[in-house]
Amino acid sequence: MWDDAFPSFLIGLREGLEAGLIVSILVATLVRADAKSRLPQVWTGVLAAIALALSFGAVLTFTAANLSATAQEAFGGVLSVVAVAFVTAMVFWMRRSARTFSGEIREKVTGALGMGAGVLMLTSFLAVGREGLETALFLWTTARAAGESSGPLTGAAIGLVLAAGLCWGLYRRVLRINLTKFFTATGVVLVVIAAGVLGYGLRDLQEGGVLPGLTTYAFDLGGSVDAGSWYSTLVQGVFNLMPTMTWLQVVGYVGYLAVVLPLFVGGVRGERVKAPESDPTPASEAVSSPRRRPVWVVPVAVVAVPAVVAGLVVAFARPKPASSETVAVSETECGKGFTAPDTGRQTFQMHNTGDKTSEVYLIDPATGAVYGEVEGLAPGTTRDLVATVAGGSYAWRCVPTGAKAVTSATVHVSGGGGTVKAVVPVSENDLAAPLKAYKVYVDQGLATLETQTRQLSADIAGDHLGKARADWLTAHRTYSSLGAAYGTFEDFDQKINGRADGLAGGVDDKDFAGFHRIEYGLWHGQSASELKVPAQQLATAVVGLRKAFPTQDFDPGDLPLRAHEILENALQFELTGDTDEGSGTNLATVDSNLVGTRELLTVLRPLLTKESTTLLPTVDAAVARLQKLLDSAHHGGSWTPVEQLSRPDRARLDGATGQLLEDLAPVPDLLEIRKSA
């Protein structure tokens, strides 16, 4: 978590120390001036500044959460650029002001002492408030870049606590810190971090459609750099440098450093370093006693006002939900109660008034494209359906179990609201051609497998165990490339590729059969006579499967699911070495799993291209990265065993497989068969 926490730790330390020094000098000046009675005014101003910063953070968080995905990217990108501007201005200002910092604050306090309580309160509020707003903005930006809040919040908290301790030490004259050197050193680091935030913000603006060049990459190191390794995570978390970056990101990152860093470092040269003054001189002005009022009134007010204002901003920024609008679902009342909603993110309460469980979809009546859905809505129950609405036409489609689909009347929504991506529904008929093509592929694979397992059995019967090891791998790779059909093979899969896990006798259990049983024997010194029966059983099972396959029920809905599940199983069983019974060929199995995934994507490509224009290029790049890593572990006829991989190589393989799984994750949703009748 430290990689995500460090940038926030540094900003918390710097801004906390800056704000803490201001408070320390304010307090010290009042104490020296024998004006301790005015301290509550200082603390009230500080409290108001903290409340303002927290409220600002809440506004950023909750208003962004209620935007569409594209708008969130654009919003985050703009604020990232603003945060970079603030941080840049802050490091330059502090570099110039460090030597005269305490004197300037004392002058402001001395001037405020002769005025009303509000002036002193305003002085402390303005002095601390700027730091608080900068901290809130930068913390929100880094949390968004990290994709989680625990790391950045922890880092900021540690930085603020450490800053408070340092300020207390300076106030008590326990510590002496050269603030000029401190703010200069941390300023250089923050400039580098800000360059990364700028690069991340530019990518957000590209993904939000504000800037061009989203797919124009300057480099793509995904195949050679493991995104999940500790060093990669550290670089990404601290500097926001990614294995894949667009030209705009690179130009922005390098250009910012090329301009800002020389200006900052050059301005430091020649400056005389002077230790900070931690013993403010007393003020001489007389202080009149302020008019007495209840001590709790002002502190409560300064906390309540920003909180109330933030709550109002969040409330008015949220799209008006349609949760009060209940929509009926049944054979006779589909869509009853549905009126034209507002644009933006909406929540509909779907109530099944019929006597059958129903599927319900919010659709574009012209194309049938689906904007939102609820599956398995039981009679008499109510569930929320959340969807983003833009200008256009909408209707409800209710599909009760065992009954015909019913489509409601169409409503028209006026106004903008941006572009809303809908999923074009896929039917069994749409998947018929891909299923037919894949079944041909499997049938051909089983024919090849039958020949290969017979050869393996013959090798073992003739006591040619060296040749049997090579032929075993060839046959096992053929079977491993048919992964999308495993669920269709029924009991044959256990007979052909069953594992010893879960068997009472383990590898010695009488029910342990198939490829892994033979693998164990071939690589653990068993004789040909011991392996003859298992080899014959394997060949017989393959023959039986080939005969049964044409009549087996192959659900077309399995194709999209298997696009993700084949490599999910590879990550769980093969890349952990869990299925290795001595051959050390897990990576060969993963390679064959990848072949099967490629074939599946080939037959699904026309449908996937229709559903999403960006998915397949991303998936193809991820497949190529994983293939390159697997090829590097293949040396002639041998494969590097998983347990012999170096830690970086193993991490790269796991990371590339995990990234490919993430890229494949949308396939089942995009090609889910949705009922239309």
XYZ file of C-alpha atoms in Angstrom:
677
model
C 0.000 0.000 0.000
C 3.014 2.314 0.532
C 3.392 2.957 -3.193
C -0.063 4.584 -3.232
C 0.508 6.232 0.146
C 3.838 7.974 -0.505
C 2.648 10.902 -2.678
C -0.109 11.670 -0.167
C 2.323 11.254 2.725
C 4.633 13.832 1.172
C 1.860 16.324 0.474
C 0.433 15.767 3.970
C 3.861 16.340 5.508
C 4.596 19.467 3.476
C 1.186 21.078 3.683
C 0.753 19.993 7.296
C 4.123 21.458 8.239
C 3.352 24.652 6.359
C -0.046 25.066 8.022
C 1.328 23.894 11.379
C 4.132 26.455 11.281
C 1.583 29.187 10.639
C -0.472 28.051 13.644
C 2.646 27.714 15.799
C 3.767 31.238 14.972
C 0.262 32.590 15.561
C 0.092 30.918 18.966
C 3.647 31.898 19.938
C 3.049 35.516 18.979
C -0.141 35.724 21.066
C 1.532 34.051 24.058
C 4.492 36.454 23.886
C 2.102 39.358 23.620
C 0.303 38.181 26.749
C -2.860 37.687 24.688
C -3.735 34.103 25.525
C -7.382 35.088 25.717
C -7.298 35.510 21.926
C -6.127 31.920 21.294
C -9.713 30.585 20.891
C -10.077 32.943 17.936
C -7.032 31.363 16.283
C -8.292 27.827 16.912
C -11.729 28.773 15.610
C -10.190 29.988 12.368
C -8.147 26.778 12.119
C -11.263 24.700 12.779
C -13.120 26.572 10.052
C -10.282 25.904 7.605
C -10.312 22.173 8.405
C -14.094 22.032 8.009
C -13.804 23.791 4.651
C -11.150 21.335 3.432
C -13.177 18.298 4.494
C -16.314 19.708 2.894
C -14.415 20.422 -0.312
C -13.201 16.818 -0.356
C -16.764 15.580 0.136
C -18.016 17.719 -2.743
C -15.314 16.345 -5.055
C -16.020 12.757 -4.054
C -19.802 12.714 -4.196
C -20.317 14.925 -7.225
C -17.845 12.858 -9.251
C -19.523 9.618 -8.159
C -22.790 10.748 -9.706
C -21.395 11.550 -13.123
C -21.384 9.156 -16.045
C -18.211 7.143 -16.596
C -17.061 9.411 -19.418
C -17.852 12.562 -17.459
C -15.998 11.169 -14.426
C -12.876 10.736 -16.551
C -13.121 14.292 -17.874
C -13.872 15.714 -14.401
C -10.957 13.839 -12.875
C -8.635 14.912 -15.676
C -9.482 18.593 -15.259
C -8.982 18.454 -11.492
C -5.691 16.602 -11.940
C -4.413 19.430 -14.118
C -5.683 21.987 -11.555
C -3.965 20.045 -8.754
C -0.691 20.110 -10.681
C -1.030 23.883 -11.093
C -1.655 24.348 -7.350
C 1.231 22.110 -6.327
C 3.584 23.826 -8.764
C 2.628 27.269 -7.449
C 2.955 26.019 -3.867
C 6.490 24.652 -4.212
C 7.730 27.836 -5.917
C 6.053 30.093 -3.341
C 7.440 28.145 -0.411
C 10.916 28.114 -1.895
C 10.873 31.904 -2.058
C 9.148 32.478 1.280
C 10.842 29.965 3.606
C 13.454 32.407 4.900
C 10.979 35.187 5.755
C 8.048 32.946 6.599
C 7.814 33.539 10.363
C 8.358 37.293 10.090
C 5.485 37.739 7.635
C 3.091 35.774 9.834
C 4.083 37.746 12.952
C 3.422 41.010 11.144
C -0.088 39.843 10.202
C -0.824 38.770 13.762
C 0.518 41.987 15.244
C -1.715 43.976 12.932
C -4.726 41.833 13.780
C -4.277 42.187 17.545
C -5.464 45.759 17.546
C -8.591 44.892 15.596
C -11.668 42.838 16.311
C -11.829 39.098 16.976
C -13.053 38.461 13.454
C -9.827 39.774 11.907
C -7.608 37.392 13.896
C -9.962 34.535 13.143
C -9.896 35.434 9.444
C -6.094 35.617 9.516
C -5.749 32.067 10.840
C -8.541 30.809 8.574
C -6.956 32.187 5.393
C -3.462 31.081 6.412
C -4.522 27.481 7.022
C -7.431 27.240 4.579
C -5.299 27.427 1.469
C -3.171 24.528 2.636
C -6.290 22.540 3.471
C -7.864 23.070 0.056
C -4.629 22.141 -1.710
C -4.322 19.017 0.426
C -7.921 17.964 -0.258
C -7.560 18.445 -4.017
C -4.228 16.645 -4.276
C -5.392 13.812 -2.016
C -8.565 13.327 -4.090
C -6.476 13.272 -7.275
C -3.951 10.736 -5.971
C -6.732 8.513 -4.603
C -8.403 8.525 -8.001
C -5.110 7.682 -9.713
C -4.517 4.822 -7.255
C -8.037 3.463 -7.742
C -8.511 3.165 -3.978
C -8.562 5.504 -0.988
C -7.062 3.546 1.911
C -3.439 3.969 0.792
C -3.602 7.715 0.032
C -5.631 8.438 3.179
C -3.196 6.471 5.326
C -0.218 8.254 3.770
C -1.782 11.679 4.251
C -2.696 10.877 7.859
C 0.868 9.781 8.654
C 2.255 12.907 6.996
C -0.088 15.207 8.912
C 0.660 13.526 12.254
C 4.407 13.771 11.625
C 4.021 17.419 10.608
C 2.088 18.137 13.810
C 4.879 16.535 15.847
C 7.548 18.582 14.078
C 5.591 21.802 14.586
C 5.169 21.046 18.282
C 8.920 20.449 18.543
C 9.667 23.731 16.784
C 7.212 25.589 19.002
C 8.774 24.116 22.142
C 12.245 24.813 20.710
C 13.080 21.103 20.933
C 13.860 20.939 17.199
C 15.616 23.199 14.738
C 14.991 22.457 11.076
C 16.408 24.318 8.109
C 13.077 24.956 6.429
C 14.649 26.303 3.250
C 16.490 23.036 2.629
C 13.471 20.978 3.672
C 11.018 22.723 1.358
C 13.554 22.714 -1.484
C 14.224 18.959 -1.260
C 10.575 18.003 -0.944
C 9.752 20.493 -3.682
C 11.942 18.636 -6.182
C 10.218 15.330 -5.333
C 6.779 16.933 -5.598
C 7.602 18.363 -9.018
C 8.384 14.834 -10.253
C 5.202 13.454 -8.656
C 3.175 16.320 -10.156
C 4.507 15.380 -13.607
C 3.020 11.908 -13.112
C -0.289 13.381 -11.948
C -0.317 15.550 -15.066
C 0.267 12.487 -17.253
C -2.552 10.629 -15.492
C -4.836 13.652 -15.852
C -4.137 13.904 -19.582
C -5.028 10.206 -19.964
C -8.298 10.863 -18.105
C -9.080 13.726 -20.467
C -8.399 11.412 -23.411
C -10.676 8.711 -21.981
C -13.297 11.386 -21.315
C -13.228 12.419 -24.973
C -11.856 15.903 -24.236
C -8.434 15.304 -25.817
C -7.518 13.089 -28.804
C -4.921 10.339 -29.112
C -6.346 7.719 -26.730
C -5.039 4.803 -28.800
C -1.842 6.475 -30.078
C 0.747 4.851 -27.838
C 4.288 6.116 -27.402
C 5.291 2.737 -25.962
C 3.729 -0.491 -24.757
C 5.896 -2.419 -22.295
C 3.092 -4.683 -21.101
C 4.787 -7.736 -22.589
C 8.126 -7.155 -20.850
C 7.095 -5.393 -17.640
C 4.863 -7.125 -15.128
C 2.214 -4.597 -14.076
C 1.651 -6.536 -10.839
C 5.280 -6.704 -9.641
C 6.377 -4.719 -6.593
C 8.701 -2.450 -8.564
C 6.115 -1.745 -11.254
C 3.466 -1.064 -8.632
C 5.853 1.291 -6.809
C 6.660 3.281 -9.948
C 2.995 3.469 -10.942
C 1.850 4.459 -7.457
C 4.484 7.126 -6.801
C 5.182 8.554 -10.245
C 2.063 7.483 -12.219
C 4.252 6.026 -14.951
C 2.415 3.167 -16.667
C 3.749 0.296 -18.826
C 1.575 1.691 -21.621
C 1.381 5.454 -22.226
C 0.057 7.608 -25.043
C 2.161 10.174 -26.845
C 0.210 12.997 -25.195
C 0.984 11.592 -21.741
C 4.678 11.287 -22.517
C 4.905 14.769 -24.045
C 3.037 16.270 -21.074
C 5.189 14.410 -18.526
C 8.545 15.189 -20.159
C 7.552 18.736 -21.107
C 6.449 19.585 -17.565
C 9.699 18.277 -16.076
C 11.804 19.976 -18.751
C 10.263 23.369 -17.970
C 9.452 23.292 -14.250
C 12.362 21.352 -12.764
C 15.157 23.584 -14.183
C 13.252 26.718 -13.121
C 12.803 25.366 -9.605
C 16.355 24.079 -9.157
C 17.864 27.126 -10.857
C 15.986 29.462 -8.528
C 17.439 27.691 -5.507
C 21.063 28.230 -6.536
C 22.695 31.182 -4.900
C 20.046 31.547 -2.219
C 21.478 31.912 1.226
C 20.254 29.184 3.553
C 19.036 30.518 6.861
C 17.681 28.560 9.813
C 14.100 29.377 10.710
C 13.278 31.541 13.619
C 11.267 29.617 16.156
C 11.224 32.287 18.855
C 8.894 35.012 17.661
C 9.452 38.452 19.130
C 6.632 39.735 21.310
C 4.092 42.185 20.039
C 3.717 45.401 21.957
C 0.160 46.347 21.150
C -2.337 46.485 23.946
C -5.100 44.031 23.668
C -8.625 44.858 24.646
C -10.820 42.153 26.057
C -13.344 40.950 23.518
C -17.041 40.988 24.247
C -18.102 37.760 25.918
C -20.382 35.285 24.088
C -21.084 31.565 24.512
C -17.817 29.788 23.658
C -19.540 27.112 21.598
C -21.419 29.366 19.160
C -18.657 30.340 16.735
C -16.854 26.932 16.589
C -20.140 25.163 15.893
C -21.025 27.710 13.247
C -17.709 27.508 11.391
C -18.002 23.709 11.208
C -21.693 23.637 10.372
C -21.675 26.245 7.608
C -19.151 24.497 5.281
C -20.797 21.143 5.981
C -24.254 22.483 5.143
C -23.004 24.218 2.003
C -21.212 21.023 0.893
C -24.364 19.007 1.534
C -26.411 21.394 -0.593
C -23.858 21.273 -3.407
C -23.815 17.474 -3.351
C -27.605 17.295 -3.181
C -28.114 19.628 -6.128
C -25.265 18.031 -8.083
C -26.797 14.568 -7.842
C -29.022 13.645 -10.784
C -32.590 13.494 -9.637
C -33.306 9.793 -9.141
C -36.403 8.179 -10.467
C -36.565 5.842 -7.488
C -39.993 7.228 -6.574
C -41.243 6.013 -9.939
C -42.416 2.411 -9.664
C -42.659 0.512 -12.936
C -44.911 -2.534 -13.213
C -43.642 -5.803 -14.680
C -46.064 -8.473 -15.919
C -47.690 -9.942 -19.017
C -50.424 -7.284 -18.927
C -48.850 -4.298 -17.152
C -45.309 -4.151 -18.521
C -44.082 -0.573 -18.161
C -47.154 0.756 -16.350
C -46.176 3.852 -14.377
C -43.229 4.655 -16.649
C -42.944 8.296 -17.647
C -40.180 10.133 -19.449
C -37.282 10.319 -16.942
C -34.719 13.078 -16.552
C -31.337 12.620 -18.190
C -28.476 11.263 -16.119
C -28.158 8.340 -13.759
C -31.612 7.073 -12.757
C -32.992 4.415 -10.429
C -36.254 2.658 -11.303
C -38.211 0.449 -8.922
C -39.312 -2.597 -10.877
C -42.321 -4.289 -9.253
C -43.554 -7.643 -10.547
C -47.357 -7.453 -10.424
C -47.849 -10.752 -12.276
C -47.714 -14.385 -11.195
C -44.603 -15.424 -13.149
C -40.907 -14.760 -12.574
C -39.776 -12.306 -15.217
C -36.765 -10.818 -16.926
C -37.035 -7.085 -17.513
C -34.964 -4.855 -19.774
C -34.809 -1.115 -20.423
C -34.342 -0.952 -24.181
C -34.096 1.242 -27.230
C -37.309 0.179 -29.014
C -35.815 0.862 -32.439
C -32.792 -1.412 -32.080
C -33.561 -3.535 -29.035
C -30.299 -2.363 -27.431
C -30.311 -2.875 -23.656
C -29.540 -0.019 -21.235
C -30.267 -1.927 -18.024
C -31.740 -5.207 -16.835
C -33.070 -7.170 -13.892
C -33.045 -10.954 -14.072
C -35.290 -13.348 -12.192
C -37.744 -10.822 -10.745
C -40.096 -12.988 -8.676
C -43.853 -12.296 -8.391
C -44.746 -9.672 -5.823
C -41.144 -8.464 -5.386
C -39.530 -5.104 -6.130
C -35.936 -4.500 -7.190
C -33.996 -1.441 -8.295
C -32.769 -1.062 -11.840
C -30.095 1.591 -12.288
C -29.404 3.023 -15.739
C -27.974 6.161 -17.306
C -30.448 8.044 -19.479
C -29.658 10.455 -22.314
C -31.814 12.028 -24.989
C -33.618 9.366 -27.033
C -36.385 6.774 -26.977
C -36.916 4.177 -24.239
C -39.247 1.275 -23.518
C -39.502 -1.698 -21.162
C -39.406 -5.291 -22.318
C -40.841 -7.852 -19.878
C -40.182 -11.545 -20.495
C -42.212 -13.710 -18.062
C -41.102 -17.325 -17.709
C -42.948 -19.525 -20.175
C -44.762 -16.593 -21.761
C -44.271 -14.230 -24.661
C -42.267 -11.055 -24.293
C -44.221 -7.829 -23.837
C -42.864 -4.403 -24.800
C -44.238 -1.240 -23.203
C -45.170 1.985 -24.906
C -42.222 4.134 -25.960
C -41.327 7.321 -24.112
C -39.130 10.045 -25.558
C -36.503 11.858 -23.485
C -35.487 15.278 -24.712
C -32.234 17.042 -24.012
C -28.607 15.989 -24.098
C -27.008 13.957 -21.351
C -24.172 12.733 -23.552
C -23.874 9.403 -25.291
C -25.086 6.335 -23.432
C -23.599 3.000 -24.440
C -26.169 0.251 -24.824
C -25.593 -3.458 -25.322
C -27.129 -4.876 -28.484
C -28.892 -8.071 -27.370
C -27.534 -11.402 -28.546
C -29.835 -14.340 -29.260
C -29.181 -18.052 -29.550
C -29.535 -17.612 -33.289
C -26.699 -15.039 -33.287
C -24.442 -17.577 -31.579
C -25.478 -20.462 -33.839
C -22.786 -19.829 -36.462
C -19.936 -19.378 -33.929
C -21.094 -22.508 -32.101
C -21.138 -24.531 -35.301
C -17.633 -23.354 -36.216
C -16.299 -24.147 -32.766
C -17.867 -27.609 -32.742
C -16.063 -28.337 -36.020
C -12.819 -27.228 -34.365
C -13.457 -29.489 -31.347
C -14.435 -32.450 -33.526
C -11.214 -32.133 -35.501
C -9.257 -31.827 -32.266
C -10.848 -34.984 -30.874
C -9.981 -36.892 -34.062
C -6.360 -35.817 -33.665
C -6.467 -36.668 -29.974
C -7.752 -40.167 -30.705
C -4.752 -40.867 -32.926
C -2.343 -39.379 -30.397
C -3.663 -41.325 -27.390
C -3.556 -44.572 -29.355
C 0.084 -43.828 -30.172
C 0.750 -43.094 -26.498
C -0.813 -46.407 -25.520
C 1.296 -48.198 -28.119
C 4.471 -46.524 -26.811
C 3.767 -47.756 -23.304
C 2.763 -51.239 -24.468
C 6.094 -51.476 -26.330
C 8.028 -50.207 -23.261
C 9.197 -47.093 -25.139
C 8.809 -44.811 -22.122
C 11.102 -42.058 -23.429
C 8.980 -41.718 -26.553
C 5.856 -42.003 -24.420
C 6.854 -38.885 -22.461
C 7.106 -36.837 -25.669
C 3.870 -38.273 -27.080
C 2.115 -37.712 -23.744
C 2.885 -33.988 -23.940
C 1.712 -33.764 -27.548
C -1.616 -35.442 -26.756
C -2.144 -33.484 -23.541
C -1.561 -30.199 -25.355
C -4.186 -31.155 -27.937
C -6.741 -31.826 -25.215
C -5.783 -28.617 -23.370
C -6.630 -26.571 -26.457
C -10.301 -27.674 -26.330
C -11.098 -25.857 -23.073
C -14.352 -24.234 -24.137
C -15.973 -27.660 -24.513
C -14.988 -29.163 -21.141
C -18.433 -28.502 -19.678
C -19.995 -30.355 -22.604
C -17.781 -33.423 -22.233
C -19.688 -34.453 -19.074
C -18.070 -37.437 -17.301
C -15.487 -37.941 -20.022
C -13.419 -34.983 -18.765
C -12.819 -36.693 -15.416
C -11.748 -39.891 -17.189
C -9.428 -38.034 -19.572
C -7.984 -35.195 -17.505
C -9.037 -35.839 -13.909
C -6.818 -34.773 -10.988
C -5.878 -36.614 -7.821
C -7.176 -33.745 -5.667
C -10.130 -34.872 -3.577
C -9.533 -38.589 -4.060
C -9.162 -40.536 -0.833
C -6.018 -42.309 -1.998
C -4.499 -39.369 -3.867
C -2.247 -40.466 -6.730
C -2.621 -44.108 -5.575
C -6.419 -44.034 -5.724
C -7.980 -46.536 -8.119
C -10.152 -43.764 -9.607
C -7.141 -41.597 -10.508
C -7.106 -41.880 -14.313
C -6.318 -40.089 -17.541
C -3.445 -37.849 -18.564
C -2.349 -36.915 -15.049
C -2.319 -40.557 -13.911
C -0.010 -41.440 -16.809
C 2.071 -38.300 -16.200
C 2.648 -39.343 -12.602
C 3.784 -42.812 -13.657
C 6.033 -41.655 -16.514
C 7.880 -39.154 -14.363
C 7.991 -41.209 -11.147
C 9.682 -44.332 -12.450
C 6.695 -46.615 -12.894
C 7.112 -49.482 -15.333
C 5.349 -49.973 -18.637
C 3.325 -52.820 -17.152
C 2.009 -50.483 -14.442
C 0.997 -47.857 -17.019
C -0.401 -50.131 -19.707
C -3.942 -50.273 -18.312
C -4.236 -46.499 -17.569
C -3.003 -45.771 -21.119
C -5.572 -48.120 -22.663
C -8.308 -46.599 -20.509
C -7.325 -43.112 -21.684
C -7.452 -44.120 -25.345
C -10.825 -45.812 -24.833
C -12.247 -42.713 -23.085
C -11.145 -40.485 -25.970
C -12.813 -42.790 -28.498
C -16.007 -42.717 -26.448
C -15.922 -38.927 -26.215
C -15.430 -38.523 -29.945
C -18.491 -40.673 -30.618
C -20.608 -38.914 -28.000
C -19.644 -35.307 -28.743
C -21.906 -34.725 -31.789
C -24.967 -35.596 -29.688
C -23.935 -33.789 -26.526
C -25.770 -30.613 -25.512
C -23.411 -27.702 -26.151
C -25.127 -24.598 -24.761
C -24.329 -21.628 -27.055
C -24.278 -19.411 -23.966
C -21.182 -21.327 -22.824
C -19.041 -19.828 -25.590
C -18.863 -16.280 -24.138
C -18.355 -17.679 -20.622
C -15.460 -19.912 -21.666
C -13.645 -16.966 -23.283
C -12.811 -15.899 -19.740
C -12.883 -19.213 -17.868
C -10.222 -21.096 -19.862
C -7.424 -18.797 -18.748
C -9.011 -18.325 -15.336
C -8.463 -22.044 -14.766
C -4.953 -21.743 -16.184
C -4.137 -19.032 -13.655
C -5.629 -21.048 -10.790
C -4.247 -24.503 -11.570
C -1.420 -24.317 -14.114
C 0.474 -21.165 -13.140
C 0.432 -22.290 -9.521
C 1.872 -25.699 -10.469
C -1.094 -27.358 -8.765
C -1.656 -29.864 -11.592
C 1.989 -30.807 -12.111
C 2.481 -34.550 -11.561
C 6.158 -34.525 -12.435
C 6.479 -33.434 -16.081
C 6.993 -29.732 -15.319
C 4.936 -28.824 -18.398
C 2.350 -26.508 -16.864
C 3.448 -23.671 -19.143
C 2.921 -25.897 -22.181
C -0.645 -26.416 -20.935
C -1.110 -22.659 -20.529
C 0.192 -22.204 -24.069
C -2.428 -24.681 -25.310
C -5.103 -22.962 -23.223
C -4.152 -19.751 -24.990
C -4.508 -21.517 -28.355
C -8.035 -22.558 -27.348
C -8.861 -19.029 -26.215
C -7.623 -17.632 -29.516
C -9.814 -20.058 -31.454
C -12.816 -19.104 -29.362
C -12.187 -15.406 -29.930
C -11.865 -16.109 -33.656
C -15.371 -17.566 -33.929
C -16.798 -14.831 -31.676
C -14.940 -11.985 -33.400
C -17.792 -10.826 -35.692
C -20.184 -10.506 -32.753
C -17.610 -8.874 -30.470
C -16.654 -6.360 -33.155
C -20.307 -5.441 -33.511
C -20.754 -5.009 -29.751
C -17.522 -3.135 -29.025
C -15.009 -1.589 -31.401
C -12.292 -1.218 -28.764
C -12.394 -4.578 -26.972
C -10.648 -6.872 -29.448
C -7.614 -4.634 -30.171
C -6.991 -4.479 -26.425
C -7.466 -8.231 -26.027
C -5.245 -9.006 -29.017
C -2.435 -6.921 -27.538
C -2.796 -8.692 -24.189
C -2.776 -12.105 -25.892
C 0.421 -11.183 -27.747
C 2.086 -10.092 -24.487
C 1.238 -13.381 -22.777
C 2.326 -15.408 -25.812
C 5.697 -13.646 -25.830
C 6.280 -14.525 -22.179
C 5.305 -18.158 -22.745
C 7.603 -18.404 -25.774
C 10.518 -17.234 -23.639
C 9.978 -20.286 -21.373
C 9.972 -22.726 -24.305
C 13.381 -24.060 -25.287
C 13.239 -26.518 -28.166
C 11.230 -29.481 -26.923
C 11.331 -28.524 -23.250
C 9.470 -26.061 -21.057
C 10.685 -24.307 -17.919
C 8.779 -25.734 -14.937
C 6.729 -23.146 -13.055
C 8.654 -23.657 -9.816
C 11.950 -23.000 -11.621
C 10.900 -19.620 -12.958
C 12.587 -16.628 -11.373
C 10.359 -14.528 -9.178
C 10.286 -11.626 -11.692
C 9.474 -14.000 -14.595
C 6.727 -15.708 -12.622
C 5.315 -12.354 -11.571
C 5.314 -11.186 -15.196
C 3.439 -14.298 -16.311
C 0.857 -13.946 -13.543
C 0.493 -10.247 -14.276
C 0.084 -10.720 -18.032
C -2.474 -13.498 -17.504
C -4.361 -11.418 -14.957
C -4.410 -8.430 -17.320
C -5.719 -10.602 -20.159
C -8.439 -11.957 -17.879
C -9.413 -8.404 -16.992
C -9.566 -7.488 -20.687
C -11.694 -10.576 -21.412
C -14.066 -9.941 -18.498
C -16.610 -7.904 -20.563
C -17.112 -10.728 -23.119
C -19.757 -12.706 -21.145
C -21.806 -9.548 -20.521
C -21.533 -8.325 -24.101
C -22.611 -11.678 -25.558
C -25.084 -12.758 -22.881
C -28.186 -14.293 -24.407
C -31.091 -12.069 -23.398
C -34.609 -13.372 -23.678
C -36.835 -11.725 -26.253
C -39.724 -14.150 -26.316
